[in-house]
PDB file of C-alpha atoms (C1' of nucleotides) in Angstrom:
ATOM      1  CA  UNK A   1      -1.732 -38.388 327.062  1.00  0.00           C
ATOM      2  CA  UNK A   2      -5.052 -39.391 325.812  1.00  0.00           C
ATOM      3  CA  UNK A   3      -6.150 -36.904 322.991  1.00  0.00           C
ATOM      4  CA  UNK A   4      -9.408 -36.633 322.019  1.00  0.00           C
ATOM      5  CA  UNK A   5      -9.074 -38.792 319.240  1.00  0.00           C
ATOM      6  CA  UNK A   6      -9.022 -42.035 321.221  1.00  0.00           C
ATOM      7  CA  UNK A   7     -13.249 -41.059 321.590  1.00  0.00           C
ATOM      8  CA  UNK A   8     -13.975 -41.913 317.870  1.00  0.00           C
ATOM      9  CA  UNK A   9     -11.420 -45.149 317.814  1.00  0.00           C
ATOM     10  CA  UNK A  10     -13.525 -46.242 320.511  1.00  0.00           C
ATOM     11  CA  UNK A  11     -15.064 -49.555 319.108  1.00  0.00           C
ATOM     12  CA  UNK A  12     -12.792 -51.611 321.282  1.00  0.00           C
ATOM     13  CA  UNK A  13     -14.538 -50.085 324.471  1.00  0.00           C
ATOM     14  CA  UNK A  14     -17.593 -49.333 325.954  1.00  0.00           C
ATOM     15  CA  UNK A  15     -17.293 -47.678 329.107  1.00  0.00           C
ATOM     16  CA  UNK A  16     -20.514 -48.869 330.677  1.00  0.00           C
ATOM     17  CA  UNK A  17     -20.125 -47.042 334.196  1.00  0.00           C
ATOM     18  CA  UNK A  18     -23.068 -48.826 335.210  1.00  0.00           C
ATOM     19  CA  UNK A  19     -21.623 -52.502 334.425  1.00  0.00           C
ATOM     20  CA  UNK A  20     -18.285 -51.466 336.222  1.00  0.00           C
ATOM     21  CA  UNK A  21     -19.674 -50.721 339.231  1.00  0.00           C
ATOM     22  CA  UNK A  22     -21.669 -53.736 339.430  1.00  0.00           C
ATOM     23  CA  UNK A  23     -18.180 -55.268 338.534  1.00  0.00           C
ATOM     24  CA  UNK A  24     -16.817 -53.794 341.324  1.00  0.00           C
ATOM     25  CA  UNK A  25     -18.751 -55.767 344.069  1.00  0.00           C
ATOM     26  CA  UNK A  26     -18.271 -58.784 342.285  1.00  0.00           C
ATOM     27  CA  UNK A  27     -14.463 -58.731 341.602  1.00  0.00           C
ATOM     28  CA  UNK A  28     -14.416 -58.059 345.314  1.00  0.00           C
ATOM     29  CA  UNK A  29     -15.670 -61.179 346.115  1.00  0.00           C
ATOM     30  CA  UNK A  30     -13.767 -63.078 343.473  1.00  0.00           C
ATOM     31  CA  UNK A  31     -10.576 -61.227 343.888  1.00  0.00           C
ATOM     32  CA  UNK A  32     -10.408 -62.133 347.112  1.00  0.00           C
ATOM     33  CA  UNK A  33      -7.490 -64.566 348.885  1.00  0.00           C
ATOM     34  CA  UNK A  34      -9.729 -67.046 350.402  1.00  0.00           C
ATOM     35  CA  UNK A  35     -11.994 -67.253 347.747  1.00  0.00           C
ATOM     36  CA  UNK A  36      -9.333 -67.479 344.779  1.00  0.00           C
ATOM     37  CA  UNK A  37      -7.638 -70.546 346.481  1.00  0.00           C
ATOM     38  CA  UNK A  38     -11.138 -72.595 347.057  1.00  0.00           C
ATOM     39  CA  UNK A  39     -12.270 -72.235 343.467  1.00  0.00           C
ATOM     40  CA  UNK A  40      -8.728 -73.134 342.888  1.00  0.00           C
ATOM     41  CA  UNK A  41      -9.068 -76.431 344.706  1.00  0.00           C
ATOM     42  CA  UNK A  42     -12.612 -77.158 343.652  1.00  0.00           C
ATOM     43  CA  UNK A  43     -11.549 -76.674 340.177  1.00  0.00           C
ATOM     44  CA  UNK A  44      -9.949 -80.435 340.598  1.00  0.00           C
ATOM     45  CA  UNK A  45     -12.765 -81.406 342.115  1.00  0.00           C
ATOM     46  CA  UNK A  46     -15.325 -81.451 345.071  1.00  0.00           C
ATOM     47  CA  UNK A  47     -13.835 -81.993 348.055  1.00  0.00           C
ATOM     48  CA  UNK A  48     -15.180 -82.079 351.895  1.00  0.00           C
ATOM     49  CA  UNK A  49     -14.988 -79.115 354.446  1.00  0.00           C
ATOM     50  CA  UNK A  50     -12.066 -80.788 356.329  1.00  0.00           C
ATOM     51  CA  UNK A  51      -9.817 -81.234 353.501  1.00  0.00           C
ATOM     52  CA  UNK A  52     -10.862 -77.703 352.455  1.00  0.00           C
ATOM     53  CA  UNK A  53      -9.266 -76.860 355.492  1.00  0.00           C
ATOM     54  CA  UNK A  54      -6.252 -79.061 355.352  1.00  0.00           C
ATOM     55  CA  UNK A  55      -5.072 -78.429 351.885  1.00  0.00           C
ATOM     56  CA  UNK A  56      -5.257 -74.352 352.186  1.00  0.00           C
ATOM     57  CA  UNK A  57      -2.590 -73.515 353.957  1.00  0.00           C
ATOM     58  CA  UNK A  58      -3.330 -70.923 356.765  1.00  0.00           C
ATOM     59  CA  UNK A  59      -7.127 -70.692 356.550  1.00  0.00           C
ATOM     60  CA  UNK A  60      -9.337 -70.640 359.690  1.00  0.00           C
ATOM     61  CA  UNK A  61     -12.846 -73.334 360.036  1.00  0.00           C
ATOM     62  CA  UNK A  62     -14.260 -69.185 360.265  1.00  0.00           C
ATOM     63  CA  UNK A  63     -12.896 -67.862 357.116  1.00  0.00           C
ATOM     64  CA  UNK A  64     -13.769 -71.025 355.403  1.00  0.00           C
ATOM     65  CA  UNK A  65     -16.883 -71.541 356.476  1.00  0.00           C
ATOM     66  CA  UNK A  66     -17.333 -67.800 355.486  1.00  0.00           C
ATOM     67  CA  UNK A  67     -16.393 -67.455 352.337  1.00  0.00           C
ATOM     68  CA  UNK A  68     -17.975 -70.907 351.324  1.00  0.00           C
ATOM     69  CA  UNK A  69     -21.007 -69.013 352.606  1.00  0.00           C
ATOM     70  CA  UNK A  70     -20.564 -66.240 350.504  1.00  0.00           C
ATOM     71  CA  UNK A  71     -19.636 -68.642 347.160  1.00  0.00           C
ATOM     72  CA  UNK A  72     -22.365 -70.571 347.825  1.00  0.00           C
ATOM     73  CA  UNK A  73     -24.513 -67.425 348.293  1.00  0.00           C
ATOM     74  CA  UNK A  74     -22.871 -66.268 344.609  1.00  0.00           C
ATOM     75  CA  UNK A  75     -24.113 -69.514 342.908  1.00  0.00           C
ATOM     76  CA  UNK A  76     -20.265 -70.104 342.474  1.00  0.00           C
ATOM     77  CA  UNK A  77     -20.313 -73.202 344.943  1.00  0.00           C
ATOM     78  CA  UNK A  78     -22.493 -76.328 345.907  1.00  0.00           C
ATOM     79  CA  UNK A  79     -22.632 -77.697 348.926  1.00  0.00           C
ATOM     80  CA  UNK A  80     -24.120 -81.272 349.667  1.00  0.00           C
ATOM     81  CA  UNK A  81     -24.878 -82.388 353.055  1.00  0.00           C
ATOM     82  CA  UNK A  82     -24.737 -86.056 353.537  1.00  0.00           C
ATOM     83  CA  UNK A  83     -26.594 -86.949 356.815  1.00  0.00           C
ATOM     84  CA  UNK A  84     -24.151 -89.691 358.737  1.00  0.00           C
ATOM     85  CA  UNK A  85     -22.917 -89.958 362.178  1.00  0.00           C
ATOM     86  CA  UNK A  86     -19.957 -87.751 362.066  1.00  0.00           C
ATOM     87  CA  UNK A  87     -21.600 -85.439 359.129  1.00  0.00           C
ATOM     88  CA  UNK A  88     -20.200 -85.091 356.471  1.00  0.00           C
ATOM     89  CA  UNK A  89     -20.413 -82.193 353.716  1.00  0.00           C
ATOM     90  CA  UNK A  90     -19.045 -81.726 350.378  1.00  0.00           C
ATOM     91  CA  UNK A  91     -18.804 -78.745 348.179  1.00  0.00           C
ATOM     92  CA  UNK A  92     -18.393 -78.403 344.467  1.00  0.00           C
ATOM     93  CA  UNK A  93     -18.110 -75.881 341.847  1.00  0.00           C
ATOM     94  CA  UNK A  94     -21.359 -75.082 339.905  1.00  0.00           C
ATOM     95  CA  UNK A  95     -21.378 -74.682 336.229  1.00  0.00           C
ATOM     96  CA  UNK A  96     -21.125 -70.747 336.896  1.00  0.00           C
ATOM     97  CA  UNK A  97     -17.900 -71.739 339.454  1.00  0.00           C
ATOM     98  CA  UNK A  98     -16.446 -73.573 336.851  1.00  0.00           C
ATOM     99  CA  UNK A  99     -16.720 -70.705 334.073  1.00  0.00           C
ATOM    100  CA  UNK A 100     -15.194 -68.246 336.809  1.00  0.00           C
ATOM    101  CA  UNK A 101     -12.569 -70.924 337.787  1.00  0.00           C
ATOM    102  CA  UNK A 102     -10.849 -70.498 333.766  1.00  0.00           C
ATOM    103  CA  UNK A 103     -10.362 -66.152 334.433  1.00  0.00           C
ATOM    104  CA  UNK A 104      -9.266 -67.165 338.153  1.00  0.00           C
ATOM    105  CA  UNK A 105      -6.627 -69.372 337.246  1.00  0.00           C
ATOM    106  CA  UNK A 106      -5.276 -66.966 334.689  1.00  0.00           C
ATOM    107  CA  UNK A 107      -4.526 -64.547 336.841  1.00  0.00           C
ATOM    108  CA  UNK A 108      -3.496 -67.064 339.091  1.00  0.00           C
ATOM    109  CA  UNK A 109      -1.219 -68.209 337.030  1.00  0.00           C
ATOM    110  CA  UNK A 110       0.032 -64.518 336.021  1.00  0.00           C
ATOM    111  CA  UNK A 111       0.624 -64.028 340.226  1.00  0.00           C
ATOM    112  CA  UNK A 112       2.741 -66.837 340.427  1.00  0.00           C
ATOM    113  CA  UNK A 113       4.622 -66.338 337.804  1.00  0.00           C
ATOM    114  CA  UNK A 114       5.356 -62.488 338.379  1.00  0.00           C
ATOM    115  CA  UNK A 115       5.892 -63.108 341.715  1.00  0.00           C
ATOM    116  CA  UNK A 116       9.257 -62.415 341.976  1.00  0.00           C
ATOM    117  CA  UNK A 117       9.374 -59.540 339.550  1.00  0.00           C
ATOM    118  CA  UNK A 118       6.653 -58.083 342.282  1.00  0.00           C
ATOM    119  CA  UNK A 119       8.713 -58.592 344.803  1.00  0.00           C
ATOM    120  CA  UNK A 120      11.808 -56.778 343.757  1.00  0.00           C
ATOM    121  CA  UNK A 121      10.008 -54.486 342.707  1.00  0.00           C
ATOM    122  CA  UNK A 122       8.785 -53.452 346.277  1.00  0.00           C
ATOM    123  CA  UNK A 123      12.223 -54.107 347.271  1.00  0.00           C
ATOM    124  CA  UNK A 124      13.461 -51.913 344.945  1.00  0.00           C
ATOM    125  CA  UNK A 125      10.679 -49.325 346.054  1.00  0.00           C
ATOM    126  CA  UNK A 126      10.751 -49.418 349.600  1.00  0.00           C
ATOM    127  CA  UNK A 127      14.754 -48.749 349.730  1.00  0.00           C
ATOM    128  CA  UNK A 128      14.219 -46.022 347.559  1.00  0.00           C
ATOM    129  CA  UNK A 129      11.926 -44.673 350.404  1.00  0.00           C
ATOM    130  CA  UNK A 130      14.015 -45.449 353.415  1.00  0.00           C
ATOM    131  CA  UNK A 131      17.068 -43.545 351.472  1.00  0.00           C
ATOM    132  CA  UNK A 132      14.510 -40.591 352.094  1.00  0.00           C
TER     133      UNK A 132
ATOM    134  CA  UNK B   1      10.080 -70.756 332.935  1.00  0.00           C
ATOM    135  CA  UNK B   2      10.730 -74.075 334.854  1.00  0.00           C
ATOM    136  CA  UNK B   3      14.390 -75.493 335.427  1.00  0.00           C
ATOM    137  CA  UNK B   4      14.912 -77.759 333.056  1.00  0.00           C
ATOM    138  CA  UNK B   5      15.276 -80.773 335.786  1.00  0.00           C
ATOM    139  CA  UNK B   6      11.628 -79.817 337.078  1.00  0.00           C
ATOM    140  CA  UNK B   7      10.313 -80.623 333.807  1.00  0.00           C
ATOM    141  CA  UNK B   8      10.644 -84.192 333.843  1.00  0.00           C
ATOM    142  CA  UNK B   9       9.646 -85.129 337.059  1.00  0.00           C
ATOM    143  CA  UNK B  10       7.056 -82.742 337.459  1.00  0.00           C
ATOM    144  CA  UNK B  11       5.324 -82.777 334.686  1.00  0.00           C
ATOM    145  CA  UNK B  12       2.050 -83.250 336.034  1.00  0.00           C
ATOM    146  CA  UNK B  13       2.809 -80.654 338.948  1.00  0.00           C
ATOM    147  CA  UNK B  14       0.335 -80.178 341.548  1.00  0.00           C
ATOM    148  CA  UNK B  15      -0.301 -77.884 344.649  1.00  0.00           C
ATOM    149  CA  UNK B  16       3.248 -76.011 344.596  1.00  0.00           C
ATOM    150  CA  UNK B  17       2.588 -74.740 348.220  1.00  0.00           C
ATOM    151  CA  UNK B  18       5.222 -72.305 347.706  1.00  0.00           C
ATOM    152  CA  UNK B  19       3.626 -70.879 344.798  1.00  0.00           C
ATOM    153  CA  UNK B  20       0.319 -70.641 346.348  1.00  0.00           C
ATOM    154  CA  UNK B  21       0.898 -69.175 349.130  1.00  0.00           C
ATOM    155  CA  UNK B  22       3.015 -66.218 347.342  1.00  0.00           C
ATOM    156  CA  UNK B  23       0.161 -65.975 344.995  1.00  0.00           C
ATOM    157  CA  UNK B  24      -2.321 -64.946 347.835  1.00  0.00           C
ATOM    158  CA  UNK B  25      -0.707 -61.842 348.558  1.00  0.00           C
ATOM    159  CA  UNK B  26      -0.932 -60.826 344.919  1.00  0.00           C
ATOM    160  CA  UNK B  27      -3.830 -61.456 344.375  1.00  0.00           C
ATOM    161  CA  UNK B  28      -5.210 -59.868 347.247  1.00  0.00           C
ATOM    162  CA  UNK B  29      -3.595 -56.680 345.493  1.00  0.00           C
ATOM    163  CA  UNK B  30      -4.693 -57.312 342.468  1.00  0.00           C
ATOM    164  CA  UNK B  31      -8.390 -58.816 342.811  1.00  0.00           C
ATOM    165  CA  UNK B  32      -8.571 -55.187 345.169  1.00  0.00           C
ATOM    166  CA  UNK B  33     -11.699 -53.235 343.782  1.00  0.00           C
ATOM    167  CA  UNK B  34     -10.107 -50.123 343.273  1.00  0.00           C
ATOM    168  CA  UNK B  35      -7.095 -51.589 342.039  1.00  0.00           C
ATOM    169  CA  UNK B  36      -9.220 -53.425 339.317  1.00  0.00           C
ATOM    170  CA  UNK B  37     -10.364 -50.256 338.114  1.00  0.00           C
ATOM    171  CA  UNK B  38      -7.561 -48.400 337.995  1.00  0.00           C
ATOM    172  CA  UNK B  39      -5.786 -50.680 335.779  1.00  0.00           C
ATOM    173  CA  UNK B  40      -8.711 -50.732 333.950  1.00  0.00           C
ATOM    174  CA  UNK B  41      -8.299 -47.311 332.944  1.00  0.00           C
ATOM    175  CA  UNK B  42      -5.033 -47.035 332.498  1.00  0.00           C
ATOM    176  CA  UNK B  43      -5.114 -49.543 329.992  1.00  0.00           C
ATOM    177  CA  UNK B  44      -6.564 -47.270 328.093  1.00  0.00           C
ATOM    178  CA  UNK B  45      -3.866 -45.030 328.272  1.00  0.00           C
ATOM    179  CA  UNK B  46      -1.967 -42.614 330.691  1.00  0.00           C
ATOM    180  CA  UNK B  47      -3.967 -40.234 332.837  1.00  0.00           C
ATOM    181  CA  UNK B  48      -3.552 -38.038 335.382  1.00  0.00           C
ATOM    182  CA  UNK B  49      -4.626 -38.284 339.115  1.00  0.00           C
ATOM    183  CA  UNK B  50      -7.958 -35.694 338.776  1.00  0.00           C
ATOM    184  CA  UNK B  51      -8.790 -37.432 335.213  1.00  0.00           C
ATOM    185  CA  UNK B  52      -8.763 -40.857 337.489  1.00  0.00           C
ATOM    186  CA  UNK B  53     -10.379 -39.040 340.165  1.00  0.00           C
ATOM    187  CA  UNK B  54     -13.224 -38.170 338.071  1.00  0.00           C
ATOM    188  CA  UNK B  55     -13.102 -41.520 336.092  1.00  0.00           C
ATOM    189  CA  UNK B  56     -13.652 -43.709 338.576  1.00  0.00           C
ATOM    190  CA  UNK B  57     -17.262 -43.390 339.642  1.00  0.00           C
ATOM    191  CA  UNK B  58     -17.201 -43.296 343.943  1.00  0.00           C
ATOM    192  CA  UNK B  59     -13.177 -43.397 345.231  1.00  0.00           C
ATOM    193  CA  UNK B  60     -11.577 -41.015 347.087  1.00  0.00           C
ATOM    194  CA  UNK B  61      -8.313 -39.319 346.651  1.00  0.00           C
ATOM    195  CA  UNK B  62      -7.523 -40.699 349.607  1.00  0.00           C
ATOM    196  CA  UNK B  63      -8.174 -44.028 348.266  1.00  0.00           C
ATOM    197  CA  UNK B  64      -6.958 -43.194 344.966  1.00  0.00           C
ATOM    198  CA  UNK B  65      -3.955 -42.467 346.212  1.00  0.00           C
ATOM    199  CA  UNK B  66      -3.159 -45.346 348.401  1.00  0.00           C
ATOM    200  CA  UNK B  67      -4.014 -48.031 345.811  1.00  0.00           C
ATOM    201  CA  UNK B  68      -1.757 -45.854 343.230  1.00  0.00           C
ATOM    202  CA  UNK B  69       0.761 -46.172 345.872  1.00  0.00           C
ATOM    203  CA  UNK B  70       0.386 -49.806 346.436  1.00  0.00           C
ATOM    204  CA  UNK B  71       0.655 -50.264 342.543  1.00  0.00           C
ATOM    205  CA  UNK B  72       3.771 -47.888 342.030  1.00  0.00           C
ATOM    206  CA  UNK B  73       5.856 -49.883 344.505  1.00  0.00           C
ATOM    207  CA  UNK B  74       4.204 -53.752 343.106  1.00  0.00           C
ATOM    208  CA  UNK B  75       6.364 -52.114 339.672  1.00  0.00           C
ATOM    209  CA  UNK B  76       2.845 -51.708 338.019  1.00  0.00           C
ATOM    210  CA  UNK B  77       2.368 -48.363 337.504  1.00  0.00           C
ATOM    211  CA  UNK B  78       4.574 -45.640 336.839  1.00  0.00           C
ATOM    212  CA  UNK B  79       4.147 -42.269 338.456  1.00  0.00           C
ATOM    213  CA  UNK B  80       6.011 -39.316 336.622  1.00  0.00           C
ATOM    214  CA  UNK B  81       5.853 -35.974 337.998  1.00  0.00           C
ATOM    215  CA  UNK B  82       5.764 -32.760 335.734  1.00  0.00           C
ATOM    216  CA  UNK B  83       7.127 -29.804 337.594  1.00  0.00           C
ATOM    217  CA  UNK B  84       4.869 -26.845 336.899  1.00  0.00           C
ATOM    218  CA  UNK B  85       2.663 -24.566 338.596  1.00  0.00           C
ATOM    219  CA  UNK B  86      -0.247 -26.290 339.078  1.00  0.00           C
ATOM    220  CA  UNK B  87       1.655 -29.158 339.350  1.00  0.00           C
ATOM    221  CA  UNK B  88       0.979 -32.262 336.856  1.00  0.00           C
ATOM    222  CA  UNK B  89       1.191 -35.994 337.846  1.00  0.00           C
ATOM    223  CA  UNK B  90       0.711 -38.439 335.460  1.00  0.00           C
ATOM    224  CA  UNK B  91      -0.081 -42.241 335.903  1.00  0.00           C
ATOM    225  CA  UNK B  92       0.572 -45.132 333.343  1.00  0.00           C
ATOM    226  CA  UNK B  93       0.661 -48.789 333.401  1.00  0.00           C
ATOM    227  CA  UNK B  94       4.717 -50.170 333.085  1.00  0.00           C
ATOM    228  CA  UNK B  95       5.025 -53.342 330.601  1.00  0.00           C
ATOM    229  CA  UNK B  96       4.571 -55.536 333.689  1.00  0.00           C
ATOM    230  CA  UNK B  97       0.839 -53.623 335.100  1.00  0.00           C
ATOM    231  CA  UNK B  98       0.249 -54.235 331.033  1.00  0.00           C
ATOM    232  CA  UNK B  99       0.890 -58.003 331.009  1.00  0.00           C
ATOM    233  CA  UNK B 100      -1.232 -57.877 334.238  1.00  0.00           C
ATOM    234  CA  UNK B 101      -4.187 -56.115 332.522  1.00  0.00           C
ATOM    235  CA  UNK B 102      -5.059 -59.157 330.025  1.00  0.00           C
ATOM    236  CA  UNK B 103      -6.175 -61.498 333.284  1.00  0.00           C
ATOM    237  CA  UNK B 104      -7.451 -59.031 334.784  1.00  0.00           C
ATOM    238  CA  UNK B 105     -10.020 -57.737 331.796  1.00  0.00           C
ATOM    239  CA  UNK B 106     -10.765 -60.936 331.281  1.00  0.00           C
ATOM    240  CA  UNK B 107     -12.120 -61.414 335.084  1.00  0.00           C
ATOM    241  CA  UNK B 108     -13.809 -58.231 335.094  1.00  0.00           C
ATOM    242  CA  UNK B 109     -15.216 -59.833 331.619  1.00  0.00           C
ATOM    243  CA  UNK B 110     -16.354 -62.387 333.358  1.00  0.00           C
ATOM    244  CA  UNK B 111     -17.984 -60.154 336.028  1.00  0.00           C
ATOM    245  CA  UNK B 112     -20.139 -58.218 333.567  1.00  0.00           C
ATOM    246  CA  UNK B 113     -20.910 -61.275 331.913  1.00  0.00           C
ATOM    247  CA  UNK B 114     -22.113 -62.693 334.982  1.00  0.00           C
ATOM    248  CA  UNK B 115     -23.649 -59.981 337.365  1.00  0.00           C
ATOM    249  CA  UNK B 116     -27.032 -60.699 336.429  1.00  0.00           C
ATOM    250  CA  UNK B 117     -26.544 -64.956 337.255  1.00  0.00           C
ATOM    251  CA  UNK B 118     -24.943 -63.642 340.629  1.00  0.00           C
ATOM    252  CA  UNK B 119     -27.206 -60.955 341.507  1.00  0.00           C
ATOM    253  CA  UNK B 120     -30.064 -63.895 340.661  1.00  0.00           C
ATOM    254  CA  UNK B 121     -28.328 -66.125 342.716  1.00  0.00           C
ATOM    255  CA  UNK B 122     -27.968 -64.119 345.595  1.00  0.00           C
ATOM    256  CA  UNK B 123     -31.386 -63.619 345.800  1.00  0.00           C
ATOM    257  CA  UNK B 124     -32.566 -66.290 345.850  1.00  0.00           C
ATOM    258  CA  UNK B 125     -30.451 -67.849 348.082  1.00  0.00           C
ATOM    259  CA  UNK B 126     -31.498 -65.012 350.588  1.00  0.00           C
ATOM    260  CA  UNK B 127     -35.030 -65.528 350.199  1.00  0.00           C
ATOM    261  CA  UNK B 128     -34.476 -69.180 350.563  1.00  0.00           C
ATOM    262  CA  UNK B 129     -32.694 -67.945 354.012  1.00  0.00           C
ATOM    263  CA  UNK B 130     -35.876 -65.974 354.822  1.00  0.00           C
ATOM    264  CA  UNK B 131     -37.970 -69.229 354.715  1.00  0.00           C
ATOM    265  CA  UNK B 132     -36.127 -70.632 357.704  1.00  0.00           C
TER     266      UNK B 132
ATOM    267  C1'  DC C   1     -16.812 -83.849 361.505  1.00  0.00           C
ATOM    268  C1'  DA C   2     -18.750 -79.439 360.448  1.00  0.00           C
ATOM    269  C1'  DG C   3     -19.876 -75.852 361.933  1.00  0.00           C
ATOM    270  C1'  DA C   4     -22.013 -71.641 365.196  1.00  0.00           C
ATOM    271  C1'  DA C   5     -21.108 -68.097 368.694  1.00  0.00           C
ATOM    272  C1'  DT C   6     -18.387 -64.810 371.022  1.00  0.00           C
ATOM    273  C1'  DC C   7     -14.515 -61.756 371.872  1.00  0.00           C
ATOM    274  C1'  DC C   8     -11.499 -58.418 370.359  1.00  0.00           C
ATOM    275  C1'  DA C   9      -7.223 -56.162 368.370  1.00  0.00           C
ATOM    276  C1'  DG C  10      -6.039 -54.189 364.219  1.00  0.00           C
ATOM    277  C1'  DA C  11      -6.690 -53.032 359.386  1.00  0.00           C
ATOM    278  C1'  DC C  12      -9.440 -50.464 356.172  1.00  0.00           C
ATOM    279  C1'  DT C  13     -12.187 -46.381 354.666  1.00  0.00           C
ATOM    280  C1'  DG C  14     -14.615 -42.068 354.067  1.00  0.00           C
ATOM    281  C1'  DA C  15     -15.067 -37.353 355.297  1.00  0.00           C
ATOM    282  C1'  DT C  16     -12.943 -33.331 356.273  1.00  0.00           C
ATOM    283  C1'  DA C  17      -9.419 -29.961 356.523  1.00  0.00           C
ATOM    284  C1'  DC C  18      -4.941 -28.273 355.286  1.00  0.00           C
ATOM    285  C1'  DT C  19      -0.518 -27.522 352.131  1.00  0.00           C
ATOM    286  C1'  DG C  20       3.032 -26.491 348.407  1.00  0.00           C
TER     287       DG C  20
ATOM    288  C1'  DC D   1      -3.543 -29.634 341.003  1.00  0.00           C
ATOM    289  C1'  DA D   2      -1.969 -33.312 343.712  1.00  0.00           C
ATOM    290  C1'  DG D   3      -1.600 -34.624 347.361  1.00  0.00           C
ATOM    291  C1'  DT D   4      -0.947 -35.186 353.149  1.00  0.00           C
ATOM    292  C1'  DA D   5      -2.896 -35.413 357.980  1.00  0.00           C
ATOM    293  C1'  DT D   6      -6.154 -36.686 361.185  1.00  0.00           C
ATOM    294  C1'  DC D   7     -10.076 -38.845 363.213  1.00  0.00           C
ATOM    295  C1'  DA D   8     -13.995 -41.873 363.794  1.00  0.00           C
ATOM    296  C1'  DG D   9     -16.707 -45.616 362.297  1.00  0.00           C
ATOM    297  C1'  DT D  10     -16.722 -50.127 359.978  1.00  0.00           C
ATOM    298  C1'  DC D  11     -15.104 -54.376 358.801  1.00  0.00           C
ATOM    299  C1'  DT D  12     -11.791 -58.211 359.111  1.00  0.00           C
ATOM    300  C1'  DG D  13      -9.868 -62.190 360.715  1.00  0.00           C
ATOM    301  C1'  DG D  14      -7.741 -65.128 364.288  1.00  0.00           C
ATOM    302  C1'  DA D  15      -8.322 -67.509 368.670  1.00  0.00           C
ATOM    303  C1'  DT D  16     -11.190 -69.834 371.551  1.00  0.00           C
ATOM    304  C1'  DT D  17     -15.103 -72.334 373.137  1.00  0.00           C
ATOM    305  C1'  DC D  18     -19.240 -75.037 372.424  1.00  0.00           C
ATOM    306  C1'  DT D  19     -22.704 -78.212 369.898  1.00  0.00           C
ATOM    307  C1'  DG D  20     -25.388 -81.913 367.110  1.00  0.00           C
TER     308       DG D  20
END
DNA sequence: CAGAATCCAGACTGATACTG
DNA sequence: CAGTATCAGTCTGGATTCTG
C-alpha cells in the first residue's frame, strides 16, 4: 500500500535506524508500568519512598526500589537522603524527568481514556476466537 | 468525556485509582518496544508482515507476530488477509492505533531527543558506582 | 523507615524447524 | 509468503526475611 512515491514526499520523516534503536532501549524503560506511574506521582511533586509505596497501588518495596534505581540511573529521578534516626529519603524528578513527565502523561492520558474502547475490543476479539 | 455531575465536584480531580490502575495494563502494551515500533511504521502507512519483518531492524517473526497479535485484538491494528498463492497479509493501523500514534511519536520524540542526556547519565552514574 | 538479600515459579524471547 | 510449534535460556516480579 505504500508506493514508491511516499520516498520523495519524505520530508516529514527521517528514518534514522540508528536513533530508533537507541529509542528502543529507552522507551523500554519509560514505557514501562512501574516507571510510568512514579514519574506520574513525582510529576506533583517529590515525595518519600514510603508514600511511593503507599500511593501506587500494587507495587512491591523490590520493584520500587528497582525501578527508582533504574530512573535514578537514567538521570530521570533524584534521590536525597536525609540522615535521621528512622532515615528518611526523598526522590524528585530532575529537569530531564520533568521534560519526559509532559510525553508520559499524554499517553497516559490517551490509556485512560481509551480504556474501555481497548477493552471491548479484546472482548470482542477473544469471542471471536473461542467461536473457533 | 466526564458525566456532567463529575464536573463540578471534581474539578480539580486527583489520583482516580480506578483509572490508574486500568492505565497500567495499557501502557505496559503500549510503552512495549516492539510494539512502539510497529506503530511507528505503520503510521506511515500499511505494510505487510515481511516488509515489517525487514523494517524493523532485530525482531523476530516470532516476535513480530505476537506483538501484531496483541495489537489486532487491543482494536489497534487491522490484519486483512489476501487469498493468493503466495499468500498476502497486510497490516494497518485502525482510527483508534492512529489516535494512539500521536503520544506515542511524541515519546519516542522524546527518546531521540534525549538518548544522548540518558546514555550520559547512565554513565556516569555507573562509574560513580565503580568508585564505591 | 528504607532498603538489601535470597528464593523461586512463571513469563518472555530467540533460534530453529516445519507447514499450507 | 506468512505464519505455527517446540524447546531452552533469560528475565521478571512477588513473597519473605533481615539490617542500620
Amino acid at each position: 500500500m505504500l508506493p514508491a512515491t511516499a520516498r520523495q514526499t519524505d520530508f516529514h520523516n527521517d528514518h534514522l535506524p540508528e536513533s530508533c534503536k537507541g529509542a528502543g532501549d529507552i522507551l523500554a524503560r519509560v514505557g514501562d508500568k512501574w516507571s510510568v506511574l512514579i514519574v506520574r506521582q513525582l510529576d506533583r511533586g517529590s515525595m518519600r519512598f514510603s508514600e511511593l509505596n503507599r500511593a501506587i497501588d500494587g507495587i512491591s518495596k523490590r520493584m520500587l526500589t528497582l525501578t527508582l534505581r533504574n530512573l535514578e540511573r537514567d538521570g530521570l529521578v533524584e534521590r536525597t537522603v536525609t540522615p535521621l534516626n528512622p532515615p528518611r529519603v526523598d526522590y524528585a524528578l530532575t529537569p530531564l524527568g520533568v521534560s519526559l513527565s509532559k510525553p508520559v502523561m499524554a499517553l497516559a492520558e490517551w490509556a485512560i481514556a481509551h480504556k474501555f474502547d481497548i477493552q471491548s475490543a479484546r472482548h470482542d476479539y477473544d469471542r471471536a476466537q473461542e467461536d473457533n
